[in-house]
Amino acid sequence: MSIAIQKTLSLLLLIAIGFLLKNKLNKEEHKKGLKIIILNIALPAIIFVALLKIQIQPDLLFLPILALVFNLLMLVVGKYVLPLYGIENDTPTMRTLLMLLPSLAPGLSCFPFLVEYLGDEALAWGALADIGNKVFVLVLTYLLAMQWYYRVNQSVNHSGNQKVRGLLISMLNEPINMVMIGAIILLSFGFTLDSLPYFLSDAVLQMKNMMTPLILIFIGVAAVLKWEQLKMIVALLAFRSGITFLISGLLVTFLPLPNEAAILLAVVFPQSACSFWPFAHMSAVSALEKKDSNGSKTFDLTLGLNILAVSLPFSTLVILGVFSSGNYFLNPYHIFLGGFSLMLLAAVPVVIQLLKKSSVSYKLSEEEPAE
């Protein structure tokens, strides 16, 4: 059995352990506690170590721009494709999907596998790319949510500038961003991980080692297996994954990527699960609407929770599939093939819906009385 398959099986075993612990960690505060440890301790430590192990080159600064362009492109694609799934424009369902589907949560679904399969250098590249994604999920989706909130609740007077300033301050206070800024400052003065005091570097390394088992157990705990109720969500995630493969194939084809690790990063990073941050913005909007007590509803929070619950294991399986396939996805042709296959799978509900509509319209035409 190949090393990649054995590594994948060991990671899936940790997910299975999380699934077995679901009944013991079924309370929301348990899941929240796990998430706090992951996002505020383990993930900042792993990014800090990765950044201090490499030399950041100015030519890598295009990575955040590429990630932000991807987010915006997926937002535009979703706006024109989602109606094909029977989702009406300017509805809570449409707005919820447009907030979540273009977003990425690489810290929860991609970074652990980058470390396991590609190493610290690829993780540092992913962390730099995530800066652009953070601009989208922390700032742009917030502005989008507030714009929709004021459109739906036209009687509300708004002071958006103060809220944007508060959001930017909270973004700077986020542990991951503080760690990245600190690591970049240390690098600019010539510090590396080896030049730090041993007690400090050893503590950071031990926090870093918690990341992979914690995130995999969290995935097992948070997984939702009621697929019968979530067929449309799975189809939408399959479409999201398929179009992402096509975008990655274009990047691999036309950009001079330096090595195999960079190619695989371009394939798996956009496959990350949907981010929790847009859902946090939607929750804040929902709280405002409860205060207004006018019955308006900008977003569908139940749908948002279901998307997040399914997106995490779905993206994990896709990313594990890419890494477990060896060198298969180094070929742009295979990347395009994977994208088209997933899009065909995602199109099945649309075709079934169209066939049902045509069947109903045909029966109605037959039942019309002849003149």
CSV table of C-alpha atoms in Angstrom, one decimal:
chain,number,residue,atom,x,y,z
A,1,MET,CA,0.0,0.0,0.0
A,2,SER,CA,1.4,3.4,-1.0
A,3,ILE,CA,2.5,5.9,1.6
A,4,ALA,CA,-0.2,8.4,0.4
A,5,ILE,CA,-3.0,5.9,0.9
A,6,GLN,CA,-1.7,4.9,4.3
A,7,LYS,CA,-1.5,8.6,5.4
A,8,THR,CA,-5.0,9.2,4.1
A,9,LEU,CA,-6.3,6.2,6.0
A,10,SER,CA,-4.7,7.5,9.2
A,11,LEU,CA,-6.3,10.9,8.7
A,12,LEU,CA,-9.7,9.3,8.0
A,13,LEU,CA,-9.3,7.2,11.2
A,14,LEU,CA,-9.1,10.5,13.2
A,15,ILE,CA,-12.3,11.7,11.5
A,16,ALA,CA,-14.0,8.4,12.4
A,17,ILE,CA,-12.9,8.9,16.1
A,18,GLY,CA,-14.5,12.3,16.0
A,19,PHE,CA,-17.7,10.8,14.6
A,20,LEU,CA,-17.7,8.2,17.4
A,21,LEU,CA,-17.3,11.1,19.9
A,22,LYS,CA,-20.3,12.9,18.4
A,23,ASN,CA,-22.7,11.9,21.3
A,24,LYS,CA,-20.2,12.9,23.9
A,25,LEU,CA,-19.5,16.3,22.3
A,26,ASN,CA,-23.0,17.0,21.0
A,27,LYS,CA,-23.5,20.2,22.9
A,28,GLU,CA,-22.8,23.5,21.1
A,29,GLU,CA,-20.4,24.7,23.8
A,30,HIS,CA,-18.3,21.6,23.2
A,31,LYS,CA,-18.0,22.2,19.5
A,32,LYS,CA,-17.4,25.9,20.2
A,33,GLY,CA,-14.6,25.0,22.6
A,34,LEU,CA,-12.9,22.8,20.0
A,35,LYS,CA,-13.2,25.6,17.4
A,36,ILE,CA,-11.7,28.2,19.8
A,37,ILE,CA,-8.6,26.0,20.4
A,38,ILE,CA,-8.2,25.3,16.7
A,39,LEU,CA,-8.6,28.9,15.5
A,40,ASN,CA,-6.9,30.8,18.4
A,41,ILE,CA,-4.1,28.4,19.4
A,42,ALA,CA,-3.2,25.6,17.0
A,43,LEU,CA,-3.8,27.4,13.7
A,44,PRO,CA,-1.9,30.6,14.6
A,45,ALA,CA,1.0,28.4,15.9
A,46,ILE,CA,1.2,26.4,12.7
A,47,ILE,CA,1.1,29.5,10.5
A,48,PHE,CA,3.8,31.2,12.7
A,49,VAL,CA,6.1,28.2,12.4
A,50,ALA,CA,5.5,27.9,8.6
A,51,LEU,CA,6.3,31.6,8.0
A,52,LEU,CA,9.4,31.6,10.1
A,53,LYS,CA,10.8,28.6,8.2
A,54,ILE,CA,10.9,30.2,4.8
A,55,GLN,CA,12.0,33.4,3.2
A,56,ILE,CA,9.1,35.4,2.0
A,57,GLN,CA,9.8,36.7,-1.5
A,58,PRO,CA,8.1,39.8,-3.0
A,59,ASP,CA,7.0,37.8,-6.1
A,60,LEU,CA,4.7,35.7,-3.8
A,61,LEU,CA,2.5,38.8,-3.0
A,62,PHE,CA,0.4,38.0,-6.1
A,63,LEU,CA,-1.1,35.0,-4.1
A,64,PRO,CA,-3.6,37.1,-2.0
A,65,ILE,CA,-4.7,38.9,-5.2
A,66,LEU,CA,-5.4,35.6,-6.9
A,67,ALA,CA,-7.4,34.4,-3.9
A,68,LEU,CA,-9.5,37.5,-3.8
A,69,VAL,CA,-10.1,37.4,-7.6
A,70,PHE,CA,-11.3,33.8,-7.1
A,71,ASN,CA,-13.8,34.8,-4.4
A,72,LEU,CA,-15.2,37.6,-6.6
A,73,LEU,CA,-15.4,35.3,-9.7
A,74,MET,CA,-17.3,32.7,-7.7
A,75,LEU,CA,-19.7,35.4,-6.5
A,76,VAL,CA,-20.5,36.4,-10.0
A,77,VAL,CA,-20.8,32.8,-11.2
A,78,GLY,CA,-23.2,32.0,-8.4
A,79,LYS,CA,-25.4,34.9,-9.2
A,80,TYR,CA,-26.1,33.6,-12.7
A,81,VAL,CA,-26.0,29.9,-12.1
A,82,LEU,CA,-28.0,29.5,-8.9
A,83,PRO,CA,-31.3,30.4,-10.7
A,84,LEU,CA,-30.8,27.2,-12.8
A,85,TYR,CA,-31.3,25.2,-9.6
A,86,GLY,CA,-34.7,26.9,-9.1
A,87,ILE,CA,-33.4,29.5,-6.6
A,88,GLU,CA,-35.1,32.8,-7.1
A,89,ASN,CA,-33.2,36.0,-7.2
A,90,ASP,CA,-33.3,38.5,-4.2
A,91,THR,CA,-34.6,35.9,-1.7
A,92,PRO,CA,-33.1,34.8,1.6
A,93,THR,CA,-32.0,31.5,0.1
A,94,MET,CA,-30.1,33.2,-2.8
A,95,ARG,CA,-28.5,35.8,-0.5
A,96,THR,CA,-27.3,33.0,1.9
A,97,LEU,CA,-25.8,31.0,-0.9
A,98,LEU,CA,-24.0,34.0,-2.4
A,99,MET,CA,-22.5,34.8,1.0
A,100,LEU,CA,-21.2,31.2,1.7
A,101,LEU,CA,-20.4,29.5,-1.6
A,102,PRO,CA,-17.6,31.9,-2.8
A,103,SER,CA,-16.0,31.9,0.7
A,104,LEU,CA,-13.1,29.7,1.8
A,105,ALA,CA,-12.1,28.3,5.2
A,106,PRO,CA,-8.6,26.9,4.5
A,107,GLY,CA,-7.7,26.8,8.1
A,108,LEU,CA,-10.4,24.3,8.9
A,109,SER,CA,-10.2,22.1,5.8
A,110,CYS,CA,-7.0,22.7,3.8
A,111,PHE,CA,-4.0,23.8,5.9
A,112,PRO,CA,-3.8,20.5,7.9
A,113,PHE,CA,-3.4,18.5,4.7
A,114,LEU,CA,-0.9,21.0,3.2
A,115,VAL,CA,1.3,20.3,6.2
A,116,GLU,CA,0.8,16.5,6.1
A,117,TYR,CA,1.4,16.1,2.3
A,118,LEU,CA,3.3,19.2,1.0
A,119,GLY,CA,5.2,20.6,4.0
A,120,ASP,CA,5.7,24.0,5.6
A,121,GLU,CA,6.6,25.9,2.5
A,122,ALA,CA,3.3,25.1,0.8
A,123,LEU,CA,1.5,26.0,4.0
A,124,ALA,CA,3.2,29.4,4.1
A,125,TRP,CA,2.1,30.0,0.5
A,126,GLY,CA,-1.5,29.0,1.4
A,127,ALA,CA,-1.4,31.4,4.4
A,128,LEU,CA,-0.3,34.3,2.2
A,129,ALA,CA,-3.1,33.5,-0.3
A,130,ASP,CA,-5.6,33.4,2.6
A,131,ILE,CA,-4.9,37.1,3.2
A,132,GLY,CA,-6.9,37.9,0.0
A,133,ASN,CA,-9.6,35.4,1.1
A,134,LYS,CA,-9.8,37.1,4.5
A,135,VAL,CA,-10.4,40.5,2.9
A,136,PHE,CA,-13.4,38.9,1.2
A,137,VAL,CA,-14.9,37.0,4.1
A,138,LEU,CA,-14.2,39.6,6.8
A,139,VAL,CA,-14.8,42.8,4.9
A,140,LEU,CA,-16.5,42.4,1.6
A,141,THR,CA,-19.1,39.9,2.8
A,142,TYR,CA,-19.9,42.1,5.7
A,143,LEU,CA,-20.5,45.1,3.5
A,144,LEU,CA,-22.6,42.9,1.2
A,145,ALA,CA,-24.7,41.6,4.1
A,146,MET,CA,-25.3,45.1,5.4
A,147,GLN,CA,-26.2,46.4,1.9
A,148,TRP,CA,-28.8,43.6,1.6
A,149,TYR,CA,-30.0,44.2,5.2
A,150,TYR,CA,-30.7,47.9,4.4
A,151,ARG,CA,-32.4,47.0,1.1
A,152,VAL,CA,-34.7,44.5,2.8
A,153,ASN,CA,-35.3,46.8,5.8
A,154,GLN,CA,-35.6,50.1,4.1
A,155,SER,CA,-37.0,51.9,7.1
A,156,VAL,CA,-33.7,51.4,9.1
A,157,ASN,CA,-31.3,54.3,9.4
A,158,HIS,CA,-27.7,53.1,9.1
A,159,SER,CA,-24.3,54.3,10.2
A,160,GLY,CA,-22.1,52.0,8.1
A,161,ASN,CA,-18.8,53.8,8.4
A,162,GLN,CA,-18.5,53.2,12.2
A,163,LYS,CA,-19.4,49.5,11.7
A,164,VAL,CA,-16.8,49.1,9.0
A,165,ARG,CA,-14.1,50.7,11.2
A,166,GLY,CA,-15.0,48.4,14.1
A,167,LEU,CA,-14.8,45.4,11.8
A,168,LEU,CA,-11.4,46.4,10.5
A,169,ILE,CA,-10.1,46.8,14.1
A,170,SER,CA,-11.5,43.4,15.1
A,171,MET,CA,-9.8,41.9,12.0
A,172,LEU,CA,-6.4,43.3,13.2
A,173,ASN,CA,-7.1,41.8,16.6
A,174,GLU,CA,-7.8,38.3,15.3
A,175,PRO,CA,-5.0,36.0,16.6
A,176,ILE,CA,-4.2,34.5,13.1
A,177,ASN,CA,-3.6,38.0,11.6
A,178,MET,CA,-1.6,39.2,14.7
A,179,VAL,CA,0.6,36.1,14.4
A,180,MET,CA,1.1,36.7,10.6
A,181,ILE,CA,2.0,40.3,11.2
A,182,GLY,CA,4.4,39.4,14.0
A,183,ALA,CA,6.1,36.7,11.9
A,184,ILE,CA,6.6,39.0,9.0
A,185,ILE,CA,8.1,41.6,11.3
A,186,LEU,CA,10.5,39.0,12.8
A,187,LEU,CA,11.4,37.9,9.2
A,188,SER,CA,12.1,41.5,8.2
A,189,PHE,CA,14.7,41.7,11.0
A,190,GLY,CA,16.3,38.4,10.0
A,191,PHE,CA,14.8,36.1,12.7
A,192,THR,CA,14.0,32.5,12.0
A,193,LEU,CA,12.4,29.8,14.1
A,194,ASP,CA,15.9,28.5,15.0
A,195,SER,CA,17.1,31.9,16.2
A,196,LEU,CA,14.2,32.2,18.8
A,197,PRO,CA,14.8,31.1,22.4
A,198,TYR,CA,14.3,27.4,22.8
A,199,PHE,CA,11.5,27.6,25.4
A,200,LEU,CA,9.5,29.8,22.9
A,201,SER,CA,10.1,27.8,19.8
A,202,ASP,CA,9.4,24.5,21.6
A,203,ALA,CA,6.1,25.8,23.0
A,204,VAL,CA,5.0,27.0,19.6
A,205,LEU,CA,6.0,23.7,18.0
A,206,GLN,CA,3.9,21.8,20.6
A,207,MET,CA,0.9,24.0,19.9
A,208,LYS,CA,1.4,23.4,16.2
A,209,ASN,CA,1.3,19.6,16.6
A,210,MET,CA,-2.2,19.8,18.0
A,211,MET,CA,-3.6,21.1,14.7
A,212,THR,CA,-4.1,18.0,12.6
A,213,PRO,CA,-5.7,15.7,15.1
A,214,LEU,CA,-7.9,18.4,16.5
A,215,ILE,CA,-9.3,19.6,13.2
A,216,LEU,CA,-9.9,16.0,12.0
A,217,ILE,CA,-11.8,15.1,15.2
A,218,PHE,CA,-13.8,18.4,14.8
A,219,ILE,CA,-14.8,17.4,11.3
A,220,GLY,CA,-16.0,14.0,12.6
A,221,VAL,CA,-18.0,15.7,15.4
A,222,ALA,CA,-19.5,18.3,13.1
A,223,ALA,CA,-20.4,16.0,10.2
A,224,VAL,CA,-24.1,15.8,9.2
A,225,LEU,CA,-25.0,12.5,7.4
A,226,LYS,CA,-28.7,13.2,6.6
A,227,TRP,CA,-28.1,13.4,2.9
A,228,GLU,CA,-31.7,12.8,1.9
A,229,GLN,CA,-32.6,16.2,3.3
A,230,LEU,CA,-29.6,17.9,1.8
A,231,LYS,CA,-29.5,16.7,-1.8
A,232,MET,CA,-29.6,20.2,-3.2
A,233,ILE,CA,-26.8,21.4,-1.0
A,234,VAL,CA,-24.6,18.5,-2.1
A,235,ALA,CA,-25.4,19.3,-5.7
A,236,LEU,CA,-24.5,23.0,-5.2
A,237,LEU,CA,-21.2,22.0,-3.4
A,238,ALA,CA,-20.4,19.6,-6.3
A,239,PHE,CA,-21.0,22.5,-8.7
A,240,ARG,CA,-18.8,24.7,-6.6
A,241,SER,CA,-16.1,22.1,-6.5
A,242,GLY,CA,-16.3,21.5,-10.3
A,243,ILE,CA,-16.1,25.1,-11.3
A,244,THR,CA,-13.2,25.5,-8.9
A,245,PHE,CA,-11.3,22.6,-10.6
A,246,LEU,CA,-11.8,24.4,-13.9
A,247,ILE,CA,-10.4,27.6,-12.5
A,248,SER,CA,-7.4,25.7,-11.1
A,249,GLY,CA,-6.8,24.0,-14.4
A,250,LEU,CA,-6.6,27.4,-16.1
A,251,LEU,CA,-4.1,28.6,-13.5
A,252,VAL,CA,-1.9,25.5,-13.9
A,253,THR,CA,-2.1,25.8,-17.6
A,254,PHE,CA,-1.2,29.5,-18.0
A,255,LEU,CA,0.9,30.3,-14.9
A,256,PRO,CA,4.5,29.2,-14.7
A,257,LEU,CA,4.2,27.5,-11.3
A,258,PRO,CA,7.6,26.6,-9.9
A,259,ASN,CA,7.1,23.0,-8.7
A,260,GLU,CA,4.7,20.1,-8.0
A,261,ALA,CA,3.8,21.5,-4.6
A,262,ALA,CA,2.7,24.8,-6.1
A,263,ILE,CA,0.5,23.0,-8.6
A,264,LEU,CA,-1.2,20.9,-5.9
A,265,LEU,CA,-1.7,24.0,-3.8
A,266,ALA,CA,-3.4,25.7,-6.8
A,267,VAL,CA,-5.7,22.7,-7.0
A,268,VAL,CA,-6.6,22.1,-3.3
A,269,PHE,CA,-6.6,25.6,-1.8
A,270,PRO,CA,-9.8,26.7,-3.7
A,271,GLN,CA,-11.4,23.5,-2.7
A,272,SER,CA,-11.5,24.6,1.0
A,273,ALA,CA,-14.8,24.4,2.8
A,274,CYS,CA,-17.2,27.4,3.1
A,275,SER,CA,-16.1,30.0,5.7
A,276,PHE,CA,-17.8,30.5,9.0
A,277,TRP,CA,-17.2,34.3,8.8
A,278,PRO,CA,-20.1,35.1,6.4
A,279,PHE,CA,-22.4,33.1,8.6
A,280,ALA,CA,-21.3,35.2,11.5
A,281,HIS,CA,-22.2,38.3,9.5
A,282,MET,CA,-25.6,36.8,8.6
A,283,SER,CA,-26.2,36.0,12.3
A,284,ALA,CA,-25.4,39.7,13.2
A,285,VAL,CA,-27.9,40.8,10.6
A,286,SER,CA,-30.5,38.4,12.0
A,287,ALA,CA,-30.0,39.9,15.4
A,288,LEU,CA,-30.6,43.3,14.0
A,289,GLU,CA,-33.8,42.2,12.4
A,290,LYS,CA,-35.0,40.7,15.7
A,291,LYS,CA,-34.6,44.1,17.3
A,292,ASP,CA,-36.4,45.8,14.5
A,293,SER,CA,-39.3,43.3,14.9
A,294,ASN,CA,-40.7,44.0,11.4
A,295,GLY,CA,-40.7,40.4,10.3
A,296,SER,CA,-38.2,40.9,7.5
A,297,LYS,CA,-35.7,38.2,6.7
A,298,THR,CA,-32.5,38.9,4.8
A,299,PHE,CA,-30.9,35.5,5.2
A,300,ASP,CA,-31.9,31.8,5.9
A,301,LEU,CA,-29.7,30.9,8.9
A,302,THR,CA,-30.9,27.3,8.9
A,303,LEU,CA,-29.8,26.8,5.3
A,304,GLY,CA,-26.5,28.5,6.2
A,305,LEU,CA,-25.8,26.0,9.1
A,306,ASN,CA,-26.6,23.0,6.8
A,307,ILE,CA,-24.2,24.3,4.1
A,308,LEU,CA,-21.4,24.7,6.7
A,309,ALA,CA,-22.1,21.3,8.2
A,310,VAL,CA,-22.0,19.5,4.8
A,311,SER,CA,-19.2,21.7,3.2
A,312,LEU,CA,-16.6,20.6,5.8
A,313,PRO,CA,-16.7,16.9,5.2
A,314,PHE,CA,-17.3,17.4,1.4
A,315,SER,CA,-14.2,19.6,1.0
A,316,THR,CA,-12.2,17.2,3.1
A,317,LEU,CA,-13.0,14.3,0.9
A,318,VAL,CA,-12.2,16.2,-2.2
A,319,ILE,CA,-8.9,17.4,-0.9
A,320,LEU,CA,-8.0,13.9,0.4
A,321,GLY,CA,-8.9,12.5,-2.9
A,322,VAL,CA,-6.5,14.9,-4.7
A,323,PHE,CA,-3.6,14.1,-2.4
A,324,SER,CA,-4.3,10.4,-2.4
A,325,SER,CA,-4.2,10.2,-6.2
A,326,GLY,CA,-0.5,10.7,-6.3
A,327,ASN,CA,0.6,12.7,-9.4
A,328,TYR,CA,-2.7,12.4,-11.2
A,329,PHE,CA,-3.8,16.1,-10.6
A,330,LEU,CA,-0.4,17.5,-11.7
A,331,ASN,CA,-1.8,17.2,-15.3
A,332,PRO,CA,-4.1,20.1,-16.3
A,333,TYR,CA,-6.1,17.7,-18.5
A,334,HIS,CA,-6.9,15.6,-15.4
A,335,ILE,CA,-7.9,18.7,-13.4
A,336,PHE,CA,-10.3,19.8,-16.2
A,337,LEU,CA,-11.7,16.2,-16.3
A,338,GLY,CA,-12.4,16.3,-12.6
A,339,GLY,CA,-14.1,19.6,-12.9
A,340,PHE,CA,-16.4,18.6,-15.8
A,341,SER,CA,-17.2,15.3,-14.0
A,342,LEU,CA,-18.3,17.1,-10.8
A,343,MET,CA,-20.3,19.7,-12.8
A,344,LEU,CA,-22.1,16.9,-14.6
A,345,LEU,CA,-22.9,15.3,-11.3
A,346,ALA,CA,-24.2,18.7,-10.0
A,347,ALA,CA,-26.3,19.1,-13.1
A,348,VAL,CA,-28.4,16.0,-12.4
A,349,PRO,CA,-30.9,17.8,-10.1
A,350,VAL,CA,-31.3,20.5,-12.7
A,351,VAL,CA,-32.0,18.0,-15.4
A,352,ILE,CA,-34.5,16.1,-13.2
A,353,GLN,CA,-36.3,19.4,-12.4
A,354,LEU,CA,-36.5,20.4,-16.0
A,355,LEU,CA,-37.9,16.9,-17.0
A,356,LYS,CA,-40.5,17.2,-14.3
A,357,LYS,CA,-41.6,20.6,-15.4
A,358,SER,CA,-41.8,19.5,-19.1
A,359,SER,CA,-43.8,16.4,-18.0
A,360,VAL,CA,-46.2,18.5,-16.0
A,361,SER,CA,-46.6,21.1,-18.8
A,362,TYR,CA,-47.2,18.2,-21.3
A,363,LYS,CA,-49.9,16.7,-19.1
A,364,LEU,CA,-51.6,20.0,-18.7
A,365,SER,CA,-51.6,20.6,-22.4
A,366,GLU,CA,-53.2,17.2,-23.0
A,367,GLU,CA,-55.9,17.9,-20.4
A,368,GLU,CA,-57.0,21.2,-22.0
A,369,PRO,CA,-60.4,20.8,-23.7
A,370,ALA,CA,-60.4,20.9,-27.5
A,371,GLU,CA,-62.3,23.9,-29.0
